[in-house]
PDB file of C-alpha atoms in Angstrom:
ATOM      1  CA  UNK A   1      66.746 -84.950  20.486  1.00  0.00           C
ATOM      2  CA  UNK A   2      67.087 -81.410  19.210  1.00  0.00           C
ATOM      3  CA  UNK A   3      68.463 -82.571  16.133  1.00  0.00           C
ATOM      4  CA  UNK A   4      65.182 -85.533  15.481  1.00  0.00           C
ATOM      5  CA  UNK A   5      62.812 -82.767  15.956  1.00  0.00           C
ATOM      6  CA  UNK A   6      64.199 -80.436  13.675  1.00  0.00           C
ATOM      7  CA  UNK A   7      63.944 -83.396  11.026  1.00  0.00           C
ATOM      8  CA  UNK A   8      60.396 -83.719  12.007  1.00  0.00           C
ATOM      9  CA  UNK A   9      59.518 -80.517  11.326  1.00  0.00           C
ATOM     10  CA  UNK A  10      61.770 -80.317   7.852  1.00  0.00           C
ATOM     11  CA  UNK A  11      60.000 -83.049   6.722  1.00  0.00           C
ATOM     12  CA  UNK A  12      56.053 -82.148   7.555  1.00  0.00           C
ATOM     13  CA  UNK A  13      56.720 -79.044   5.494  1.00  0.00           C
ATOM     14  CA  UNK A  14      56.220 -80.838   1.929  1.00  0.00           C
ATOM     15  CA  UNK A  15      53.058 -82.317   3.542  1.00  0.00           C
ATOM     16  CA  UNK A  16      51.291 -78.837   3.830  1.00  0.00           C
ATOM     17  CA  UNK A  17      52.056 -77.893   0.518  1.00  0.00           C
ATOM     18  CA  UNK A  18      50.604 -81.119  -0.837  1.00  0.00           C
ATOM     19  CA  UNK A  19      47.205 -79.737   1.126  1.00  0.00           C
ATOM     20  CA  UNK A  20      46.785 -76.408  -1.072  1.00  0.00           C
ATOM     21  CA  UNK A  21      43.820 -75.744  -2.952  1.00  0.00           C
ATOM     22  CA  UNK A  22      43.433 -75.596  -7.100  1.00  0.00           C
ATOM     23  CA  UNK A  23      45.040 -72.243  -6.886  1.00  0.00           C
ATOM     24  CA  UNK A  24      47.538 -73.236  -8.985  1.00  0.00           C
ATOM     25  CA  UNK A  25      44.960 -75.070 -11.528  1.00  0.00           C
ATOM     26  CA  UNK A  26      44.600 -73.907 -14.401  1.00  0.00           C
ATOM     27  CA  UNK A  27      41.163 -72.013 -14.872  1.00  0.00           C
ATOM     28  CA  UNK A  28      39.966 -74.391 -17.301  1.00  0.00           C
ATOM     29  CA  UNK A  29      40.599 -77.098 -15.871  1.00  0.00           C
ATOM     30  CA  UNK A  30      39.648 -75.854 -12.401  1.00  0.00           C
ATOM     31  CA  UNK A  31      35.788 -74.927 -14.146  1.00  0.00           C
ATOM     32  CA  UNK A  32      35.970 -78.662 -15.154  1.00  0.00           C
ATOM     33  CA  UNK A  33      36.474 -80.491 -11.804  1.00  0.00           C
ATOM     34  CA  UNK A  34      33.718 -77.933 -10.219  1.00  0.00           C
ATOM     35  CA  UNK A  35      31.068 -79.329 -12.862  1.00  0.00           C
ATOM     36  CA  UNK A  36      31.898 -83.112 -12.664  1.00  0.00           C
ATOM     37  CA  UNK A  37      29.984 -84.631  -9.569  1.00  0.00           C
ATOM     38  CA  UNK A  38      32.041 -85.165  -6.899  1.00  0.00           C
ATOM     39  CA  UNK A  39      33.827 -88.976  -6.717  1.00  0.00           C
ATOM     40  CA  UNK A  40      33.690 -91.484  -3.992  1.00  0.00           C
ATOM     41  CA  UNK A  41      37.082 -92.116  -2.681  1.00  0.00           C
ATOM     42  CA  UNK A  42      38.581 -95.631  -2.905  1.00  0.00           C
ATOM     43  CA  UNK A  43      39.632 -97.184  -0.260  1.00  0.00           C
ATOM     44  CA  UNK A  44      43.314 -96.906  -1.325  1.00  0.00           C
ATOM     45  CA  UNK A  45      42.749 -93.000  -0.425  1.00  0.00           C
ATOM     46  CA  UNK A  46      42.290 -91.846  -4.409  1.00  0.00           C
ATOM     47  CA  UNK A  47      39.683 -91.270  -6.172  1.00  0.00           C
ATOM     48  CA  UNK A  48      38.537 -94.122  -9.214  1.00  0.00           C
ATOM     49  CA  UNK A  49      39.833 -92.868 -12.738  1.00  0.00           C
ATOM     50  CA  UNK A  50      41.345 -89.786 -11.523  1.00  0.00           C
ATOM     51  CA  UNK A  51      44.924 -88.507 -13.047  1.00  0.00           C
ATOM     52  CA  UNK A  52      47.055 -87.799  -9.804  1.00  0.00           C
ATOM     53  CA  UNK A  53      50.325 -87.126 -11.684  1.00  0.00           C
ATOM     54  CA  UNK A  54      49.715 -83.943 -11.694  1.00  0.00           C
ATOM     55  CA  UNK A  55      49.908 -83.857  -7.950  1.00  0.00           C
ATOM     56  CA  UNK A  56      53.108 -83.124  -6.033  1.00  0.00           C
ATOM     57  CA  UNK A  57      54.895 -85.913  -5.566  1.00  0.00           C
ATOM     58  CA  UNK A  58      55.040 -87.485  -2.039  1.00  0.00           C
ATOM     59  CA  UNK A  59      57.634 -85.889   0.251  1.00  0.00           C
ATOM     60  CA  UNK A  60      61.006 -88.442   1.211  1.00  0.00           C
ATOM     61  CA  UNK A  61      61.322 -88.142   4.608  1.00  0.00           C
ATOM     62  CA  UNK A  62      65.150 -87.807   5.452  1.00  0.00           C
ATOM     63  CA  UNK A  63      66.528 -89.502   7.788  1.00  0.00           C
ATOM     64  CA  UNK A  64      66.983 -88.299  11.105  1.00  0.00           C
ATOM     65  CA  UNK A  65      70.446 -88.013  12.183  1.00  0.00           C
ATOM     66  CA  UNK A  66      71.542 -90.541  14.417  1.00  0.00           C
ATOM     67  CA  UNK A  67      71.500 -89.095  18.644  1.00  0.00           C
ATOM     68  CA  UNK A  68      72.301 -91.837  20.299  1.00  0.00           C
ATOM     69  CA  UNK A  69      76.174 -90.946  20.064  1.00  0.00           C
ATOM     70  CA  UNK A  70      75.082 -87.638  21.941  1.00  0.00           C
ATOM     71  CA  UNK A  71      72.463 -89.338  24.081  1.00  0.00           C
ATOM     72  CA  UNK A  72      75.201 -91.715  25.068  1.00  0.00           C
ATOM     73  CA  UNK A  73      77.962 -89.138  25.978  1.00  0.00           C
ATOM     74  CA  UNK A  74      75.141 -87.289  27.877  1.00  0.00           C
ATOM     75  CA  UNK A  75      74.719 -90.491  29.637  1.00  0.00           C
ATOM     76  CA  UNK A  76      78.197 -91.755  30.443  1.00  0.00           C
ATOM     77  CA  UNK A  77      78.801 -87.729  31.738  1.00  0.00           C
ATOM     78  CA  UNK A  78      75.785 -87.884  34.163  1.00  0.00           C
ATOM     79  CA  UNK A  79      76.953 -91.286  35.213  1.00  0.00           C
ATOM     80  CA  UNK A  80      80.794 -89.915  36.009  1.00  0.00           C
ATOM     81  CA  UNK A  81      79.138 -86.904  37.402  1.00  0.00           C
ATOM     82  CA  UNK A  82      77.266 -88.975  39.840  1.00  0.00           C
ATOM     83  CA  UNK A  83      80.593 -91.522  40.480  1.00  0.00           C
ATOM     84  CA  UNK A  84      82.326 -88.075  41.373  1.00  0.00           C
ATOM     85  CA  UNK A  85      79.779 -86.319  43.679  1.00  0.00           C
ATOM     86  CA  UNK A  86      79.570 -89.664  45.466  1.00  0.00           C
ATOM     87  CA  UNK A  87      83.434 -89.826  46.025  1.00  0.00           C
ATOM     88  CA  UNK A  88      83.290 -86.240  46.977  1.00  0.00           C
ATOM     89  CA  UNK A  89      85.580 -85.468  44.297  1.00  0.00           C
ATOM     90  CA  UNK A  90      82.681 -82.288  43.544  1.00  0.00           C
ATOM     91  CA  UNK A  91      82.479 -81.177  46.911  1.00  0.00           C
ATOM     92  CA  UNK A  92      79.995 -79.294  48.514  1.00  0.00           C
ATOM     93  CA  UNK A  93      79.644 -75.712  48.550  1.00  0.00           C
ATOM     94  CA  UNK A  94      82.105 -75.514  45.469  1.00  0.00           C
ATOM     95  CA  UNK A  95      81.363 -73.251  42.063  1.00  0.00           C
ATOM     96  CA  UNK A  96      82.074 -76.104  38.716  1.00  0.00           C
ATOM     97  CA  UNK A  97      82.026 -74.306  35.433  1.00  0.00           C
ATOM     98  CA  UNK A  98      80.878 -76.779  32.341  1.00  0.00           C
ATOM     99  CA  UNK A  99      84.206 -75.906  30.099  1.00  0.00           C
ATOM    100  CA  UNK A 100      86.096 -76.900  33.100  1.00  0.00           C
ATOM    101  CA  UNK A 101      84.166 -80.161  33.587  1.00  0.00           C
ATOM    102  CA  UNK A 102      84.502 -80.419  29.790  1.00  0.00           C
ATOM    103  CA  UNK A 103      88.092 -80.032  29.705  1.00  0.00           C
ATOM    104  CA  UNK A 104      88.580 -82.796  32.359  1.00  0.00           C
ATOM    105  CA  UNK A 105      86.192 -85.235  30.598  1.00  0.00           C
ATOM    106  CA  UNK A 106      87.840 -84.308  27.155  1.00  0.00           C
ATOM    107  CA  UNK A 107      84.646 -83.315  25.762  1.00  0.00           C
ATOM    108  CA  UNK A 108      82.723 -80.154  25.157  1.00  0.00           C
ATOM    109  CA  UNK A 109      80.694 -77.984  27.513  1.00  0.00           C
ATOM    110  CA  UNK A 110      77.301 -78.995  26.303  1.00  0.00           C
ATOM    111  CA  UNK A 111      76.745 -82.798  27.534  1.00  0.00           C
ATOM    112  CA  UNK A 112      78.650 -81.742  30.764  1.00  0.00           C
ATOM    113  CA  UNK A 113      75.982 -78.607  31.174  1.00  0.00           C
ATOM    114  CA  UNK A 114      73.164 -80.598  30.051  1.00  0.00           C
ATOM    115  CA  UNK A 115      73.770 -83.903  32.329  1.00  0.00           C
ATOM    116  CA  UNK A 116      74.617 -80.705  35.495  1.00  0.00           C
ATOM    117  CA  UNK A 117      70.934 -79.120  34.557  1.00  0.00           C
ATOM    118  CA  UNK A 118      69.627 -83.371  35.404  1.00  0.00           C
ATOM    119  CA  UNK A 119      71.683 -82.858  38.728  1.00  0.00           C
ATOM    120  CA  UNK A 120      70.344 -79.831  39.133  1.00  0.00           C
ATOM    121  CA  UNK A 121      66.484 -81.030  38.727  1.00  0.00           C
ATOM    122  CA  UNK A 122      67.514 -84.048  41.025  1.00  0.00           C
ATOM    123  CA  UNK A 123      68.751 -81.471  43.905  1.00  0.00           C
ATOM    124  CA  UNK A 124      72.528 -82.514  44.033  1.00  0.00           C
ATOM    125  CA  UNK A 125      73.808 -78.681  42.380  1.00  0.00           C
ATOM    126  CA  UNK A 126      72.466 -75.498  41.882  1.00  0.00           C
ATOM    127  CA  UNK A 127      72.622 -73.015  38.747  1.00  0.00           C
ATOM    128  CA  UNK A 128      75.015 -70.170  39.498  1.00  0.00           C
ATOM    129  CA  UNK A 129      74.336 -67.232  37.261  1.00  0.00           C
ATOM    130  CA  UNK A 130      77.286 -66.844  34.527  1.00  0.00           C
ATOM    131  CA  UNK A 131      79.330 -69.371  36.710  1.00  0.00           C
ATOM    132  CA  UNK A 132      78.331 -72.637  36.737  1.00  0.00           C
ATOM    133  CA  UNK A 133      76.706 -75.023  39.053  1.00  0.00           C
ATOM    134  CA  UNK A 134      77.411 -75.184  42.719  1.00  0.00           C
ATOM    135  CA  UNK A 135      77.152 -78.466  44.868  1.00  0.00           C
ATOM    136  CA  UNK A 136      74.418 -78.366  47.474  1.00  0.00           C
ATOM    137  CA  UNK A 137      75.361 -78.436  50.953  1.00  0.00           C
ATOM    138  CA  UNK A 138      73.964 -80.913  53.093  1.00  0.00           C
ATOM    139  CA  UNK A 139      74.054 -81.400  56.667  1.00  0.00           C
ATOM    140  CA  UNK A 140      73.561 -84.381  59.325  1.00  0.00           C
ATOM    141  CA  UNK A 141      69.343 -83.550  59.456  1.00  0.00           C
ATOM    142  CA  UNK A 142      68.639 -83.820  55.579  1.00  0.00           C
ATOM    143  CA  UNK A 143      70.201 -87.102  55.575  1.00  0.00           C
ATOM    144  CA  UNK A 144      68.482 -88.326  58.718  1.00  0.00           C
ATOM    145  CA  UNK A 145      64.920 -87.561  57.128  1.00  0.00           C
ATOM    146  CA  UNK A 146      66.034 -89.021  53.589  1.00  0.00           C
ATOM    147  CA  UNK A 147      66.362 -91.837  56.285  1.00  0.00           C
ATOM    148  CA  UNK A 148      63.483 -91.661  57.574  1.00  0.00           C
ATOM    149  CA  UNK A 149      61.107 -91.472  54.785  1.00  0.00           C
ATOM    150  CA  UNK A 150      63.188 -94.202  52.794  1.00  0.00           C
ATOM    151  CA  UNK A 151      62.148 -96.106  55.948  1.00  0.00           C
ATOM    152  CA  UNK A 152      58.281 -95.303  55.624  1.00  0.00           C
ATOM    153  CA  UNK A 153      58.812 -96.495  52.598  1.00  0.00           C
ATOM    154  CA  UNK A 154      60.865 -99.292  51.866  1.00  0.00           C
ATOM    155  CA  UNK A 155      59.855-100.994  55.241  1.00  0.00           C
ATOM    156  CA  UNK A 156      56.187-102.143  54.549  1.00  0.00           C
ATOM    157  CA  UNK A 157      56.481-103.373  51.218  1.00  0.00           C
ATOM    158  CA  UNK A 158      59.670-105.644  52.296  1.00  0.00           C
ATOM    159  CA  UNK A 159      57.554-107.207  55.283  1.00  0.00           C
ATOM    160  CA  UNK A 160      55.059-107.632  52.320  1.00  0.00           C
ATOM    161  CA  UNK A 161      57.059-108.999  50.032  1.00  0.00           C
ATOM    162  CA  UNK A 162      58.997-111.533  52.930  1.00  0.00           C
ATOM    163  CA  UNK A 163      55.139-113.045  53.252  1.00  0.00           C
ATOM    164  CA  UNK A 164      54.706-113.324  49.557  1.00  0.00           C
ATOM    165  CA  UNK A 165      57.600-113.979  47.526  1.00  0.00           C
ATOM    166  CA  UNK A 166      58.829-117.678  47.666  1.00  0.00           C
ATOM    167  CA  UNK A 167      62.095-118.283  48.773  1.00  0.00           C
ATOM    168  CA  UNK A 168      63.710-118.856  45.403  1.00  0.00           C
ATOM    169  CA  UNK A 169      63.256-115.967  44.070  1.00  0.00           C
ATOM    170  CA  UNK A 170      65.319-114.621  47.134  1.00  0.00           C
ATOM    171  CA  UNK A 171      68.051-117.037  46.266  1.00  0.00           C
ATOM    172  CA  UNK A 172      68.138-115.184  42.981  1.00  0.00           C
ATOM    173  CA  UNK A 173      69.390-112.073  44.438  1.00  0.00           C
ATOM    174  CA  UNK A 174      71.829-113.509  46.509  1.00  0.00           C
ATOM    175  CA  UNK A 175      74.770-112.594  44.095  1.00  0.00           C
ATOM    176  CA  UNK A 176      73.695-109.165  44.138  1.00  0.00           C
ATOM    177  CA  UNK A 177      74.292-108.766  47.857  1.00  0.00           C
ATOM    178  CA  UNK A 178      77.783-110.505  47.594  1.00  0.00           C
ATOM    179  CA  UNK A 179      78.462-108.150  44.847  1.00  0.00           C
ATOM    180  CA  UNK A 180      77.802-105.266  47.419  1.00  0.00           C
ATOM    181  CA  UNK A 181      80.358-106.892  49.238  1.00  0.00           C
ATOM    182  CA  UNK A 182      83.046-107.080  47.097  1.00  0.00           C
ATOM    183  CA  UNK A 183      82.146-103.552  45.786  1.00  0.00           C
ATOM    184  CA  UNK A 184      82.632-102.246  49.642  1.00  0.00           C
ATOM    185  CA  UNK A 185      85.812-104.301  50.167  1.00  0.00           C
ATOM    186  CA  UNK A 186      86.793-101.856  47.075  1.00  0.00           C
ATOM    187  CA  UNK A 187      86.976 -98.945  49.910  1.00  0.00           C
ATOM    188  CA  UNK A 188      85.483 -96.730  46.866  1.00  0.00           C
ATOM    189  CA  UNK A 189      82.607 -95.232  47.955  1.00  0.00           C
ATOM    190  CA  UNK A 190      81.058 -93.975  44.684  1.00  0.00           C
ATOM    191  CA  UNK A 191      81.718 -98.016  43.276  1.00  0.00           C
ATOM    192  CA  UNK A 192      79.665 -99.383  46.694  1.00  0.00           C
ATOM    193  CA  UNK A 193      76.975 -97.038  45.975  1.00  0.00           C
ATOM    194  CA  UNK A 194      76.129 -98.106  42.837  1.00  0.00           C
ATOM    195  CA  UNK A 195      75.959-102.282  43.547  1.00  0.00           C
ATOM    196  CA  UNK A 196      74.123-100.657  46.893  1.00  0.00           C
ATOM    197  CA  UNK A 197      71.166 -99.345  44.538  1.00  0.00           C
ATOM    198  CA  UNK A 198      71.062-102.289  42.515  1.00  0.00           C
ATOM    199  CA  UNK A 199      70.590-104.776  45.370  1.00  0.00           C
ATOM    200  CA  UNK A 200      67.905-102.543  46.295  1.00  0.00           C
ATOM    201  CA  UNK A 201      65.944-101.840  43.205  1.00  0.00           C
ATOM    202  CA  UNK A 202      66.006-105.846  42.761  1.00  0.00           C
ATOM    203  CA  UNK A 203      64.218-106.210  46.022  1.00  0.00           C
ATOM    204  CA  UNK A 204      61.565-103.606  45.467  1.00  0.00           C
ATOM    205  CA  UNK A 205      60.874-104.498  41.898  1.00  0.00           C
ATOM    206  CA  UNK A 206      59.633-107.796  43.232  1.00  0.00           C
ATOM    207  CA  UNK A 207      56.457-105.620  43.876  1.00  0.00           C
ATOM    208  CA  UNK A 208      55.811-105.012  40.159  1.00  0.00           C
ATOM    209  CA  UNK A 209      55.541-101.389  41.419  1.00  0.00           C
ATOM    210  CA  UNK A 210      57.717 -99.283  39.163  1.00  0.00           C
ATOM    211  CA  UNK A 211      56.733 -95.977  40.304  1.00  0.00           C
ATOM    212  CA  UNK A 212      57.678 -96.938  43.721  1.00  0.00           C
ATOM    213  CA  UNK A 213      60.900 -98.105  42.589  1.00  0.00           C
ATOM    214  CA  UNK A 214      61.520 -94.719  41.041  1.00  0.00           C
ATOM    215  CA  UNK A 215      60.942 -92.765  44.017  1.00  0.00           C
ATOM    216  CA  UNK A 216      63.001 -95.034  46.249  1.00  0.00           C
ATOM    217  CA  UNK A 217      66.032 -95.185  43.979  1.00  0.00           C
ATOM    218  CA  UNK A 218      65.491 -91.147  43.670  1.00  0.00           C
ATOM    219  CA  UNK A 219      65.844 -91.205  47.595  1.00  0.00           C
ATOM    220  CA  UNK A 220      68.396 -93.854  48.179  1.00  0.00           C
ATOM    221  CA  UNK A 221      70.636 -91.880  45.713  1.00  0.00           C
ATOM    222  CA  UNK A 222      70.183 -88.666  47.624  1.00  0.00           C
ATOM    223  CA  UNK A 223      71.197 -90.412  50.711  1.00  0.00           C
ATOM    224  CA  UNK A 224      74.487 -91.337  48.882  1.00  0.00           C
ATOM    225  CA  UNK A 225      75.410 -87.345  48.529  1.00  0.00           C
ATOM    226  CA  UNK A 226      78.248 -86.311  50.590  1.00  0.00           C
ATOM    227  CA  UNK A 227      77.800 -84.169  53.389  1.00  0.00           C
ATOM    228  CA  UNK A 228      79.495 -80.439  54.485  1.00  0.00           C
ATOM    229  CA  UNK A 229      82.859 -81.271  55.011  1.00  0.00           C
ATOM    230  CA  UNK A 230      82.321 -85.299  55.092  1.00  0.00           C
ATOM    231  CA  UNK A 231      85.173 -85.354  51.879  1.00  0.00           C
ATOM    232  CA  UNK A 232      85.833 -89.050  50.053  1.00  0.00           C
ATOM    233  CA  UNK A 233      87.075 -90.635  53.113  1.00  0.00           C
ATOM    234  CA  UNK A 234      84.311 -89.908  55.728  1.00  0.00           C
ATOM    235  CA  UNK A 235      83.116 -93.462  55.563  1.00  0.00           C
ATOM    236  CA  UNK A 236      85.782 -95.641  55.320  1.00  0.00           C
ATOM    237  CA  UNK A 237      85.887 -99.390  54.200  1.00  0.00           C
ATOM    238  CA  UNK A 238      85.116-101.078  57.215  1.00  0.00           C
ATOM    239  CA  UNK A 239      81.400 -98.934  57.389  1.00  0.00           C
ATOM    240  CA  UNK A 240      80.943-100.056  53.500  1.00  0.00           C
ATOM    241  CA  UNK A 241      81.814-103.816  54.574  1.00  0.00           C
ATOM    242  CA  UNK A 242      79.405-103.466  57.634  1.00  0.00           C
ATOM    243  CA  UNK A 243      76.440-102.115  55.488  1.00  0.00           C
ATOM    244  CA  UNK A 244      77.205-104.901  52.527  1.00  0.00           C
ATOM    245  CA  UNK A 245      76.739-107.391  55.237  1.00  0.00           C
ATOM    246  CA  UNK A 246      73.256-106.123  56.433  1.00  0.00           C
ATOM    247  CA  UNK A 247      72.342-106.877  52.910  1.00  0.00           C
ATOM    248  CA  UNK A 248      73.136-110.623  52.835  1.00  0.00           C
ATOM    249  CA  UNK A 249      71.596-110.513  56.292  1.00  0.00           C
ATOM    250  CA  UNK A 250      68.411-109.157  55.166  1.00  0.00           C
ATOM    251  CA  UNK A 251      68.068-111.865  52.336  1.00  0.00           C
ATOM    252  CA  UNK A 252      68.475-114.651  54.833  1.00  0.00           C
ATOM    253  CA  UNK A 253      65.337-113.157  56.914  1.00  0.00           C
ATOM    254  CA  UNK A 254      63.357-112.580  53.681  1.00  0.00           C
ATOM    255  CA  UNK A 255      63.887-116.186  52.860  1.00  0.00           C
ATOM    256  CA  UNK A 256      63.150-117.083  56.411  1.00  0.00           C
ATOM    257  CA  UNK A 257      59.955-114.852  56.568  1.00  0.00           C
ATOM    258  CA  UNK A 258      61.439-113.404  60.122  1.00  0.00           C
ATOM    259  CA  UNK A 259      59.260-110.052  59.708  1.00  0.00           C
ATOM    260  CA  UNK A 260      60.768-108.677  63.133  1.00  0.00           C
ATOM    261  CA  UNK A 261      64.432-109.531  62.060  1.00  0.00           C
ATOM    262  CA  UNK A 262      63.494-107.678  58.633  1.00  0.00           C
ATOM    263  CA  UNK A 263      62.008-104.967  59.832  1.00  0.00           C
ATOM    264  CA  UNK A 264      65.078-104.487  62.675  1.00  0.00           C
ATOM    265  CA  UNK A 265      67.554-104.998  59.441  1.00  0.00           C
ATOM    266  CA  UNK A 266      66.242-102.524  57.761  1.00  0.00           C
ATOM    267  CA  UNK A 267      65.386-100.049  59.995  1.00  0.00           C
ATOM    268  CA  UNK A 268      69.033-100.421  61.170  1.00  0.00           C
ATOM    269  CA  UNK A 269      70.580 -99.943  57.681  1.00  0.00           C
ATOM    270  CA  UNK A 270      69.113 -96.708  57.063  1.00  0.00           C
ATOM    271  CA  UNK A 271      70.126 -95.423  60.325  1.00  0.00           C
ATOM    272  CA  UNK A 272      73.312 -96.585  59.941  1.00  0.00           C
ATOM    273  CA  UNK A 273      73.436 -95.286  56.743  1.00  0.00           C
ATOM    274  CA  UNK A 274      72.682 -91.516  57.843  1.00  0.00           C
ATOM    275  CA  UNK A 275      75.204 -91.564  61.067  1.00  0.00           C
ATOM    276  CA  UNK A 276      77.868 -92.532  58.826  1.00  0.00           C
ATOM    277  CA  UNK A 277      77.557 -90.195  56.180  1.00  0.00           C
TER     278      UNK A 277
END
């Protein structure tokens, strides 16, 4: 992005010097535009009958270089990031240096300090002066209240949407919830987490609500951090297979329009969620 807005600012350059005034007219014919009566500009943008190849010629805009290459490592480093601080391969507590991170990724330190500065924003690390970024440690109460407040949240528009939303469209995210399944039969937590979110932004977007979406999947992947000491095996398959399952379960109540068997299910799967870690 760096890089585009550098070009920007190359090429508006040539456009202020097209803007200077006739001090580099010749007197004469400086005296001779002041006496002729000003022209009404055409519509075009010049003026009828007047010479303009005297004028500096307008500016080629180069083109940007291309960022998405960058943009896309950036990316793919946040993502791996993520994949790794869910399968407590970062664990918490513990100092990560960029040229480290950089080293393992095989790329340089900059997309691996940028996309740690996004974690960073987002909660999961913390800058360490002249040493890198340290995971934040989290204990059994933050997660409980991530919990709770996904709950305040998630809860109401659900029971909305199981009154509102026909039950086809519900059939449409039934492969999403058996993906969650197959994704927890993996036993790989940071792999379940990801088909977890995306069974769960489907469901909320049914609200047309995107900023609500935004905050929920901001929550739901705060709840996916690893706690103090929890490591990559804290929650084992069978608690990944037991929380797909709630999923499936929940779509057969939305399709039913059982508001006390969705409100239960969910309820449930966020507290489960928090006692298991």
């Amino acid at each position: 992005m760096r890089q585009g807005a550098q070009g920007s600012a190359d090429a508006g350059a040539p456009w202020a010097a097209a803007g200077r005034t006739e001090a580099g007219v010749p007197s004469e014919q400086a005296q001779t535009r002041a006496s002729t009566p000003a022209r009404v500009p055409q519509q075009g943008g010049g003026v009828r009958g007047e010479h303009t190849h005297s004028e500096p010629p307008l500016p080629v805009v180069p083109r940007a270089r291309p960022v998405v290459q960058r943009a896309s490592v950036r990316g793919q480093i946040l993502a791996a990031l993520r994949a790794a601080l869910v399968a407590g391969d970062l664990r918490p507590g513990e100092v990560y240096s960029a040229p480290v991170l950089g080293e393992r990724f095989g790329v340089s330190a900059t997309p691996v300090r940028e996309a740690m500065q996004q974690l960073a924003l987002e909660g999961a690390v913390e800058v360490v002066p002249n040493r890198g970024f340290r995971v934040v440690e989290r204990g059994v109460r933050e997660l409980a209240e991530l919990a709770e407040v996904r709950a305040l949240i998630e809860v109401p528009v659900m029971l909305r949407l199981a009154r509102t939303v026909p039950a086809e469209r519900w059939a449409e995210l039934r492969p999403l919830a058996e993906a969650t399944v197959r994704a927890a039969s993996s036993g790989c937590r940071a792999t379940y987490a990801e088909s977890d979110r995306g069974f769960h932004r489907a469901v909320l977007s049914l609200s047309g609500n995107v900023q609500l979406v935004q905050i929920a999947e901001d929550l739901h992947r705060r709840a996916q951090w690893p706690l103090v000491g929890g490591g990559p095996g804290s929650r084992g398959r069978a608690d990944l297979v037991a929380d797909a399952h709630e999923h499936t379960a929940l779509l057969d109540a939305l399709v039913a329009r059982d508001l006390d068997v969705v409100r239960a299910l969910v309820g449930e799967h966020f507290a489960g969620a928090a006692a298991a870690g």
